[in-house]
Amino acid sequence: MLIDIENIIHKRTNRRLPKWLIRVAEKAIHQTEINQIISSGEHLTPAQFIKHALKELNIKYKILESAKIPLDDRYIFVANHPFGGADGLMITDALLGRFSDVGTIVNDMLMHIEPLKPLWIPINKYGNQHSLHSQTYHAALDSQSKQILTFPAGFCSRITKGEVADTEWHNRFIKDAKRYHRKIVPVYVDGTLSRRFYNIYRVRRALGIRLNVELLLLADELFRQRGRCFRIVFGSPLDADLIEGNSPTEKCRTVREIAYSLKTTMPN
């Protein structure tokens, strides 16, 4: 099934937008280009489709491991979120190169990309969590074979005090790691989006606009990454009970600091 933004908006809001606005939205999300990628790879498995999408987007990555990750354990991989799209594709692809069963926690809007649905664990970031989503989420965490990837910030990185970094991470992965007896692996992805994206964010904040308008630019930002090669570092597995901190929030901050410290292991 191809992407139809008009139908998606109607189903989620029960409203019909003017045709001119739909055309603007279609162009903003690169609907034609995305549908071409979907059409040309619809016969592929999810793992093959990710490689196909990265190839079509001409996005490459290089893995720099700072520690060995045993294949016989269960993990929650937690990463910074600089891109809001490309990072998820790259890390998921890297994990599929080592593990046969991988699930990535994503905004449920991405469930409209049919070839990748088997890899996604959907959550609703802009409303009440659907009971079916909740069941899928907990079943994935409870799985004895599935490795989990999540972006604890929930949103892609923003610019604060002159630096691009994630907003505060949510501590749910700490609680999940304890509940489902999983190790935590911090991951760092090197990169930024365009100045335009961060400038719009700053203007929105300055004007007191709460609506996340820059979200509409993420598809275009994905296509702007064409021709680039990104570096990714995987840290050492951590036992949630041994992470520094007296509460899930404090432990979460410690893991975030560890993830960002992995940048220092990258060669200049």
PDB file of C-alpha atoms in Angstrom:
ATOM      1  CA  MET A   1       0.000   0.000   0.000  1.00  0.00           C
ATOM      2  CA  LEU A   2       1.353   3.407  -0.995  1.00  0.00           C
ATOM      3  CA  ILE A   3       1.395   6.560   1.130  1.00  0.00           C
ATOM      4  CA  ASP A   4      -1.745   8.693   0.740  1.00  0.00           C
ATOM      5  CA  ILE A   5      -1.393  11.689   3.042  1.00  0.00           C
ATOM      6  CA  GLU A   6      -4.928  12.916   2.313  1.00  0.00           C
ATOM      7  CA  ASN A   7      -6.404   9.610   3.454  1.00  0.00           C
ATOM      8  CA  ILE A   8      -4.089   9.409   6.468  1.00  0.00           C
ATOM      9  CA  ILE A   9      -5.103  12.883   7.670  1.00  0.00           C
ATOM     10  CA  HIS A  10      -8.788  12.104   7.155  1.00  0.00           C
ATOM     11  CA  LYS A  11      -8.575   8.856   9.144  1.00  0.00           C
ATOM     12  CA  ARG A  12      -6.726  10.477  12.051  1.00  0.00           C
ATOM     13  CA  THR A  13      -8.751  13.692  12.249  1.00  0.00           C
ATOM     14  CA  ASN A  14     -12.028  12.865  10.467  1.00  0.00           C
ATOM     15  CA  ARG A  15     -11.560  16.103   8.526  1.00  0.00           C
ATOM     16  CA  ARG A  16     -11.079  16.884   4.847  1.00  0.00           C
ATOM     17  CA  LEU A  17      -8.468  19.512   4.108  1.00  0.00           C
ATOM     18  CA  PRO A  18      -8.566  21.803   1.053  1.00  0.00           C
ATOM     19  CA  LYS A  19      -6.961  20.278  -2.039  1.00  0.00           C
ATOM     20  CA  TRP A  20      -4.315  22.986  -2.222  1.00  0.00           C
ATOM     21  CA  LEU A  21      -3.226  22.217   1.333  1.00  0.00           C
ATOM     22  CA  ILE A  22      -3.081  18.501   0.545  1.00  0.00           C
ATOM     23  CA  ARG A  23      -0.808  19.238  -2.416  1.00  0.00           C
ATOM     24  CA  VAL A  24       1.475  21.258  -0.140  1.00  0.00           C
ATOM     25  CA  ALA A  25       1.560  18.371   2.352  1.00  0.00           C
ATOM     26  CA  GLU A  26       2.282  15.829  -0.399  1.00  0.00           C
ATOM     27  CA  LYS A  27       5.229  17.882  -1.574  1.00  0.00           C
ATOM     28  CA  ALA A  28       6.485  18.492   1.967  1.00  0.00           C
ATOM     29  CA  ILE A  29       6.633  14.780   2.797  1.00  0.00           C
ATOM     30  CA  HIS A  30       8.014  13.806  -0.642  1.00  0.00           C
ATOM     31  CA  GLN A  31       5.024  11.521  -1.168  1.00  0.00           C
ATOM     32  CA  THR A  32       5.872  10.747  -4.799  1.00  0.00           C
ATOM     33  CA  GLU A  33       9.514   9.873  -4.049  1.00  0.00           C
ATOM     34  CA  ILE A  34       8.613   7.760  -1.006  1.00  0.00           C
ATOM     35  CA  ASN A  35       5.985   5.864  -2.984  1.00  0.00           C
ATOM     36  CA  GLN A  36       8.529   5.170  -5.720  1.00  0.00           C
ATOM     37  CA  ILE A  37      10.846   3.620  -3.124  1.00  0.00           C
ATOM     38  CA  ILE A  38       7.961   1.566  -1.707  1.00  0.00           C
ATOM     39  CA  SER A  39       6.813   0.393  -5.158  1.00  0.00           C
ATOM     40  CA  SER A  40      10.271  -0.660  -6.278  1.00  0.00           C
ATOM     41  CA  GLY A  41      10.875  -2.611  -3.068  1.00  0.00           C
ATOM     42  CA  GLU A  42       7.458  -4.035  -2.242  1.00  0.00           C
ATOM     43  CA  HIS A  43       8.626  -7.595  -3.046  1.00  0.00           C
ATOM     44  CA  LEU A  44      11.448  -7.440  -0.486  1.00  0.00           C
ATOM     45  CA  THR A  45      11.567  -8.664   3.103  1.00  0.00           C
ATOM     46  CA  PRO A  46      11.621  -5.919   5.776  1.00  0.00           C
ATOM     47  CA  ALA A  47      15.376  -6.377   6.292  1.00  0.00           C
ATOM     48  CA  GLN A  48      15.976  -6.191   2.545  1.00  0.00           C
ATOM     49  CA  PHE A  49      13.690  -3.183   2.218  1.00  0.00           C
ATOM     50  CA  ILE A  50      15.695  -1.144   4.727  1.00  0.00           C
ATOM     51  CA  LYS A  51      18.847  -1.753   2.680  1.00  0.00           C
ATOM     52  CA  HIS A  52      16.880  -0.867  -0.451  1.00  0.00           C
ATOM     53  CA  ALA A  53      15.620   2.389   1.090  1.00  0.00           C
ATOM     54  CA  LEU A  54      19.085   3.415   2.275  1.00  0.00           C
ATOM     55  CA  LYS A  55      20.486   2.659  -1.173  1.00  0.00           C
ATOM     56  CA  GLU A  56      17.750   4.669  -2.907  1.00  0.00           C
ATOM     57  CA  LEU A  57      18.366   7.545  -0.500  1.00  0.00           C
ATOM     58  CA  ASN A  58      22.133   7.169  -1.012  1.00  0.00           C
ATOM     59  CA  ILE A  59      22.690   7.172   2.751  1.00  0.00           C
ATOM     60  CA  LYS A  60      25.602   5.197   4.176  1.00  0.00           C
ATOM     61  CA  TYR A  61      26.920   4.599   7.666  1.00  0.00           C
ATOM     62  CA  LYS A  62      29.960   3.223   9.447  1.00  0.00           C
ATOM     63  CA  ILE A  63      29.783   1.335  12.748  1.00  0.00           C
ATOM     64  CA  LEU A  64      32.471   2.047  15.335  1.00  0.00           C
ATOM     65  CA  GLU A  65      32.097  -0.419  18.199  1.00  0.00           C
ATOM     66  CA  SER A  66      33.681   0.513  21.490  1.00  0.00           C
ATOM     67  CA  ALA A  67      32.828  -2.860  23.036  1.00  0.00           C
ATOM     68  CA  LYS A  68      31.750  -6.336  22.010  1.00  0.00           C
ATOM     69  CA  ILE A  69      28.066  -7.098  22.373  1.00  0.00           C
ATOM     70  CA  PRO A  70      27.379 -10.807  23.072  1.00  0.00           C
ATOM     71  CA  LEU A  71      24.791 -12.313  20.757  1.00  0.00           C
ATOM     72  CA  ASP A  72      23.229 -14.539  23.420  1.00  0.00           C
ATOM     73  CA  ASP A  73      21.646 -11.823  25.571  1.00  0.00           C
ATOM     74  CA  ARG A  74      18.553  -9.609  25.270  1.00  0.00           C
ATOM     75  CA  TYR A  75      18.976  -5.859  24.893  1.00  0.00           C
ATOM     76  CA  ILE A  76      17.320  -2.484  24.718  1.00  0.00           C
ATOM     77  CA  PHE A  77      19.460  -0.306  22.457  1.00  0.00           C
ATOM     78  CA  VAL A  78      18.992   3.366  23.372  1.00  0.00           C
ATOM     79  CA  ALA A  79      20.202   6.063  20.980  1.00  0.00           C
ATOM     80  CA  ASN A  80      20.291   9.788  20.521  1.00  0.00           C
ATOM     81  CA  HIS A  81      17.970  10.967  17.759  1.00  0.00           C
ATOM     82  CA  PRO A  82      19.668  13.567  15.521  1.00  0.00           C
ATOM     83  CA  PHE A  83      17.703  12.852  12.340  1.00  0.00           C
ATOM     84  CA  GLY A  84      14.202  11.668  13.200  1.00  0.00           C
ATOM     85  CA  GLY A  85      14.292   9.054  10.429  1.00  0.00           C
ATOM     86  CA  ALA A  86      17.646   8.156   8.916  1.00  0.00           C
ATOM     87  CA  ASP A  87      19.067   7.195  12.315  1.00  0.00           C
ATOM     88  CA  GLY A  88      16.298   4.647  12.862  1.00  0.00           C
ATOM     89  CA  LEU A  89      16.881   3.087   9.453  1.00  0.00           C
ATOM     90  CA  MET A  90      20.648   2.907   9.916  1.00  0.00           C
ATOM     91  CA  ILE A  91      20.674   1.440  13.425  1.00  0.00           C
ATOM     92  CA  THR A  92      17.901  -1.037  12.618  1.00  0.00           C
ATOM     93  CA  ASP A  93      19.840  -2.155   9.542  1.00  0.00           C
ATOM     94  CA  ALA A  94      23.006  -2.546  11.625  1.00  0.00           C
ATOM     95  CA  LEU A  95      21.184  -4.611  14.254  1.00  0.00           C
ATOM     96  CA  LEU A  96      19.622  -6.847  11.608  1.00  0.00           C
ATOM     97  CA  GLY A  97      23.139  -7.610  10.450  1.00  0.00           C
ATOM     98  CA  ARG A  98      23.788  -9.230  13.843  1.00  0.00           C
ATOM     99  CA  PHE A  99      20.400 -10.312  15.170  1.00  0.00           C
ATOM    100  CA  SER A 100      17.603 -12.122  13.335  1.00  0.00           C
ATOM    101  CA  ASP A 101      14.758 -10.469  15.255  1.00  0.00           C
ATOM    102  CA  VAL A 102      14.698  -6.705  15.809  1.00  0.00           C
ATOM    103  CA  GLY A 103      11.926  -4.312  16.810  1.00  0.00           C
ATOM    104  CA  THR A 104      12.218  -0.531  16.659  1.00  0.00           C
ATOM    105  CA  ILE A 105       9.903   1.679  18.723  1.00  0.00           C
ATOM    106  CA  VAL A 106       8.485   4.339  16.397  1.00  0.00           C
ATOM    107  CA  ASN A 107       5.799   6.972  15.987  1.00  0.00           C
ATOM    108  CA  ASP A 108       2.723   5.056  14.837  1.00  0.00           C
ATOM    109  CA  MET A 109       2.537   7.306  11.760  1.00  0.00           C
ATOM    110  CA  LEU A 110       5.374   5.183  10.344  1.00  0.00           C
ATOM    111  CA  MET A 111       3.078   2.152  10.289  1.00  0.00           C
ATOM    112  CA  HIS A 112       1.839   3.524   6.962  1.00  0.00           C
ATOM    113  CA  ILE A 113       5.121   2.363   5.398  1.00  0.00           C
ATOM    114  CA  GLU A 114       3.838  -1.160   4.792  1.00  0.00           C
ATOM    115  CA  PRO A 115       7.124  -2.975   3.972  1.00  0.00           C
ATOM    116  CA  LEU A 116       8.572  -2.014   7.368  1.00  0.00           C
ATOM    117  CA  LYS A 117       5.551  -2.735   9.585  1.00  0.00           C
ATOM    118  CA  PRO A 118       6.947  -6.084  10.836  1.00  0.00           C
ATOM    119  CA  LEU A 119       9.968  -4.234  12.263  1.00  0.00           C
ATOM    120  CA  TRP A 120       8.067  -1.419  13.949  1.00  0.00           C
ATOM    121  CA  ILE A 121       6.724  -1.271  17.501  1.00  0.00           C
ATOM    122  CA  PRO A 122       4.222   1.613  17.253  1.00  0.00           C
ATOM    123  CA  ILE A 123       3.435   4.169  19.936  1.00  0.00           C
ATOM    124  CA  ASN A 124       1.176   7.208  19.693  1.00  0.00           C
ATOM    125  CA  LYS A 125       3.229  10.292  20.565  1.00  0.00           C
ATOM    126  CA  TYR A 126       0.406  12.783  20.063  1.00  0.00           C
ATOM    127  CA  GLY A 127      -2.572  11.229  21.792  1.00  0.00           C
ATOM    128  CA  ASN A 128      -3.795   8.357  23.925  1.00  0.00           C
ATOM    129  CA  GLN A 129      -1.995   5.065  23.517  1.00  0.00           C
ATOM    130  CA  HIS A 130      -4.071   2.524  21.568  1.00  0.00           C
ATOM    131  CA  SER A 131      -4.661  -0.683  23.557  1.00  0.00           C
ATOM    132  CA  LEU A 132      -3.420  -2.760  20.610  1.00  0.00           C
ATOM    133  CA  HIS A 133      -0.224  -0.693  20.498  1.00  0.00           C
ATOM    134  CA  SER A 134       0.267  -1.346  24.210  1.00  0.00           C
ATOM    135  CA  GLN A 135      -0.147  -5.099  23.736  1.00  0.00           C
ATOM    136  CA  THR A 136       2.324  -5.096  20.846  1.00  0.00           C
ATOM    137  CA  TYR A 137       4.792  -3.053  22.883  1.00  0.00           C
ATOM    138  CA  HIS A 138       4.812  -5.334  25.907  1.00  0.00           C
ATOM    139  CA  ALA A 139       4.827  -8.505  23.788  1.00  0.00           C
ATOM    140  CA  ALA A 140       7.950  -7.237  22.014  1.00  0.00           C
ATOM    141  CA  LEU A 141       9.713  -6.427  25.307  1.00  0.00           C
ATOM    142  CA  ASP A 142       8.759  -9.842  26.682  1.00  0.00           C
ATOM    143  CA  SER A 143      10.002 -11.685  23.581  1.00  0.00           C
ATOM    144  CA  GLN A 144      12.910 -14.056  24.153  1.00  0.00           C
ATOM    145  CA  SER A 145      14.351 -13.405  20.688  1.00  0.00           C
ATOM    146  CA  LYS A 146      13.596  -9.791  19.787  1.00  0.00           C
ATOM    147  CA  GLN A 147      16.182  -7.048  20.301  1.00  0.00           C
ATOM    148  CA  ILE A 148      14.674  -3.604  20.953  1.00  0.00           C
ATOM    149  CA  LEU A 149      15.766  -0.201  19.633  1.00  0.00           C
ATOM    150  CA  THR A 150      14.344   2.984  21.114  1.00  0.00           C
ATOM    151  CA  PHE A 151      15.023   6.719  21.020  1.00  0.00           C
ATOM    152  CA  PRO A 152      14.276   7.860  24.598  1.00  0.00           C
ATOM    153  CA  ALA A 153      13.997  11.553  23.705  1.00  0.00           C
ATOM    154  CA  GLY A 154      10.871  10.744  21.707  1.00  0.00           C
ATOM    155  CA  PHE A 155      11.662  13.561  19.265  1.00  0.00           C
ATOM    156  CA  CYS A 156      14.655  14.340  17.110  1.00  0.00           C
ATOM    157  CA  SER A 157      17.406  16.550  18.516  1.00  0.00           C
ATOM    158  CA  ARG A 158      16.952  20.302  18.845  1.00  0.00           C
ATOM    159  CA  ILE A 159      19.406  23.171  19.243  1.00  0.00           C
ATOM    160  CA  THR A 160      19.858  24.510  22.769  1.00  0.00           C
ATOM    161  CA  LYS A 161      22.531  26.943  23.944  1.00  0.00           C
ATOM    162  CA  GLY A 162      24.216  26.690  20.575  1.00  0.00           C
ATOM    163  CA  GLU A 163      24.483  22.888  20.618  1.00  0.00           C
ATOM    164  CA  VAL A 164      22.425  20.236  18.845  1.00  0.00           C
ATOM    165  CA  ALA A 165      21.334  17.578  21.334  1.00  0.00           C
ATOM    166  CA  ASP A 166      18.344  15.515  22.395  1.00  0.00           C
ATOM    167  CA  THR A 167      15.793  16.933  24.760  1.00  0.00           C
ATOM    168  CA  GLU A 168      15.592  15.163  28.128  1.00  0.00           C
ATOM    169  CA  TRP A 169      15.280  11.406  27.752  1.00  0.00           C
ATOM    170  CA  HIS A 170      12.236   9.572  29.106  1.00  0.00           C
ATOM    171  CA  ASN A 171      13.104   6.925  31.674  1.00  0.00           C
ATOM    172  CA  ARG A 172      10.732   4.219  30.498  1.00  0.00           C
ATOM    173  CA  PHE A 173      13.570   2.144  29.032  1.00  0.00           C
ATOM    174  CA  ILE A 174      15.122   1.862  32.508  1.00  0.00           C
ATOM    175  CA  LYS A 175      11.875   0.484  33.923  1.00  0.00           C
ATOM    176  CA  ASP A 176      11.418  -1.829  30.928  1.00  0.00           C
ATOM    177  CA  ALA A 177      14.975  -3.159  31.205  1.00  0.00           C
ATOM    178  CA  LYS A 178      14.333  -4.116  34.821  1.00  0.00           C
ATOM    179  CA  ARG A 179      10.866  -5.526  34.226  1.00  0.00           C
ATOM    180  CA  TYR A 180      11.876  -7.629  31.234  1.00  0.00           C
ATOM    181  CA  HIS A 181      15.413  -8.469  32.383  1.00  0.00           C
ATOM    182  CA  ARG A 182      17.213  -6.817  29.482  1.00  0.00           C
ATOM    183  CA  LYS A 183      20.625  -5.191  29.288  1.00  0.00           C
ATOM    184  CA  ILE A 184      20.846  -1.601  28.052  1.00  0.00           C
ATOM    185  CA  VAL A 185      23.202  -0.674  25.210  1.00  0.00           C
ATOM    186  CA  PRO A 186      23.845   3.063  24.678  1.00  0.00           C
ATOM    187  CA  VAL A 187      24.293   4.171  21.068  1.00  0.00           C
ATOM    188  CA  TYR A 188      25.567   7.448  19.659  1.00  0.00           C
ATOM    189  CA  VAL A 189      24.802   8.678  16.132  1.00  0.00           C
ATOM    190  CA  ASP A 190      26.904  11.546  14.806  1.00  0.00           C
ATOM    191  CA  GLY A 191      25.163  14.185  12.705  1.00  0.00           C
ATOM    192  CA  THR A 192      22.758  17.112  12.489  1.00  0.00           C
ATOM    193  CA  LEU A 193      19.856  18.321  10.391  1.00  0.00           C
ATOM    194  CA  SER A 194      19.819  21.518   8.337  1.00  0.00           C
ATOM    195  CA  ARG A 195      20.049  25.012   9.837  1.00  0.00           C
ATOM    196  CA  ARG A 196      16.552  25.649   8.470  1.00  0.00           C
ATOM    197  CA  PHE A 197      15.094  22.961  10.748  1.00  0.00           C
ATOM    198  CA  TYR A 198      16.689  24.387  13.901  1.00  0.00           C
ATOM    199  CA  ASN A 199      15.882  27.987  12.945  1.00  0.00           C
ATOM    200  CA  ILE A 200      12.193  27.158  12.556  1.00  0.00           C
ATOM    201  CA  TYR A 201      12.293  25.450  15.954  1.00  0.00           C
ATOM    202  CA  ARG A 202      13.842  28.526  17.584  1.00  0.00           C
ATOM    203  CA  VAL A 203      11.331  30.892  15.979  1.00  0.00           C
ATOM    204  CA  ARG A 204       8.436  28.664  17.045  1.00  0.00           C
ATOM    205  CA  ARG A 205       9.679  28.605  20.626  1.00  0.00           C
ATOM    206  CA  ALA A 206      10.265  32.367  20.651  1.00  0.00           C
ATOM    207  CA  LEU A 207       6.690  32.960  19.481  1.00  0.00           C
ATOM    208  CA  GLY A 208       5.289  30.567  22.063  1.00  0.00           C
ATOM    209  CA  ILE A 209       3.828  28.224  19.440  1.00  0.00           C
ATOM    210  CA  ARG A 210       3.340  24.773  20.975  1.00  0.00           C
ATOM    211  CA  LEU A 211       2.509  22.966  17.725  1.00  0.00           C
ATOM    212  CA  ASN A 212       5.545  21.004  16.521  1.00  0.00           C
ATOM    213  CA  VAL A 213       5.535  22.554  13.036  1.00  0.00           C
ATOM    214  CA  GLU A 214       9.096  21.477  12.234  1.00  0.00           C
ATOM    215  CA  LEU A 215       7.852  17.879  12.297  1.00  0.00           C
ATOM    216  CA  LEU A 216       6.490  18.517   8.800  1.00  0.00           C
ATOM    217  CA  LEU A 217      10.060  19.021   7.587  1.00  0.00           C
ATOM    218  CA  LEU A 218      11.424  15.649   8.712  1.00  0.00           C
ATOM    219  CA  ALA A 219      10.693  13.847   5.440  1.00  0.00           C
ATOM    220  CA  ASP A 220      12.424  16.612   3.510  1.00  0.00           C
ATOM    221  CA  GLU A 221      15.326  16.463   5.976  1.00  0.00           C
ATOM    222  CA  LEU A 222      15.616  12.731   5.259  1.00  0.00           C
ATOM    223  CA  PHE A 223      16.077  13.420   1.560  1.00  0.00           C
ATOM    224  CA  ARG A 224      18.599  16.149   2.380  1.00  0.00           C
ATOM    225  CA  GLN A 225      20.877  13.477   3.874  1.00  0.00           C
ATOM    226  CA  ARG A 226      21.494  11.994   0.417  1.00  0.00           C
ATOM    227  CA  GLY A 227      25.116  11.286  -0.400  1.00  0.00           C
ATOM    228  CA  ARG A 228      26.267  11.363   3.221  1.00  0.00           C
ATOM    229  CA  CYS A 229      27.971   8.729   5.377  1.00  0.00           C
ATOM    230  CA  PHE A 230      27.335   8.776   9.117  1.00  0.00           C
ATOM    231  CA  ARG A 231      29.226   7.307  12.048  1.00  0.00           C
ATOM    232  CA  ILE A 232      27.554   5.248  14.774  1.00  0.00           C
ATOM    233  CA  VAL A 233      29.095   3.991  18.023  1.00  0.00           C
ATOM    234  CA  PHE A 234      27.721   1.141  20.142  1.00  0.00           C
ATOM    235  CA  GLY A 235      28.678   1.208  23.811  1.00  0.00           C
ATOM    236  CA  SER A 236      29.036  -1.596  26.340  1.00  0.00           C
ATOM    237  CA  PRO A 237      25.930  -3.414  27.634  1.00  0.00           C
ATOM    238  CA  LEU A 238      24.772  -2.074  31.001  1.00  0.00           C
ATOM    239  CA  ASP A 239      22.883  -3.789  33.810  1.00  0.00           C
ATOM    240  CA  ALA A 240      20.000  -1.499  34.813  1.00  0.00           C
ATOM    241  CA  ASP A 241      20.478  -2.320  38.506  1.00  0.00           C
ATOM    242  CA  LEU A 242      24.140  -1.278  38.394  1.00  0.00           C
ATOM    243  CA  ILE A 243      23.714   2.041  36.558  1.00  0.00           C
ATOM    244  CA  GLU A 244      24.572   5.050  38.712  1.00  0.00           C
ATOM    245  CA  GLY A 245      21.491   6.741  40.144  1.00  0.00           C
ATOM    246  CA  ASN A 246      18.914   6.284  42.894  1.00  0.00           C
ATOM    247  CA  SER A 247      15.851   6.534  40.661  1.00  0.00           C
ATOM    248  CA  PRO A 248      14.861   5.663  37.071  1.00  0.00           C
ATOM    249  CA  THR A 249      15.189   9.358  36.172  1.00  0.00           C
ATOM    250  CA  GLU A 250      18.738   9.578  37.530  1.00  0.00           C
ATOM    251  CA  LYS A 251      19.743   6.299  35.864  1.00  0.00           C
ATOM    252  CA  CYS A 252      18.259   7.553  32.597  1.00  0.00           C
ATOM    253  CA  ARG A 253      20.386  10.706  32.777  1.00  0.00           C
ATOM    254  CA  THR A 254      23.472   8.583  33.413  1.00  0.00           C
ATOM    255  CA  VAL A 255      22.804   6.465  30.319  1.00  0.00           C
ATOM    256  CA  ARG A 256      22.219   9.599  28.245  1.00  0.00           C
ATOM    257  CA  GLU A 257      25.577  10.959  29.393  1.00  0.00           C
ATOM    258  CA  ILE A 258      27.258   7.659  28.522  1.00  0.00           C
ATOM    259  CA  ALA A 259      25.687   7.681  25.055  1.00  0.00           C
ATOM    260  CA  TYR A 260      26.911  11.203  24.316  1.00  0.00           C
ATOM    261  CA  SER A 261      30.362  10.405  25.723  1.00  0.00           C
ATOM    262  CA  LEU A 262      30.752   7.775  22.987  1.00  0.00           C
ATOM    263  CA  LYS A 263      31.352  10.653  20.579  1.00  0.00           C
ATOM    264  CA  THR A 264      34.790  11.093  22.133  1.00  0.00           C
ATOM    265  CA  THR A 265      35.778   7.606  20.920  1.00  0.00           C
ATOM    266  CA  MET A 266      35.333   8.653  17.295  1.00  0.00           C
ATOM    267  CA  PRO A 267      38.484   9.489  15.322  1.00  0.00           C
ATOM    268  CA  ASN A 268      38.670  13.098  14.160  1.00  0.00           C
TER     269      ASN A 268
END
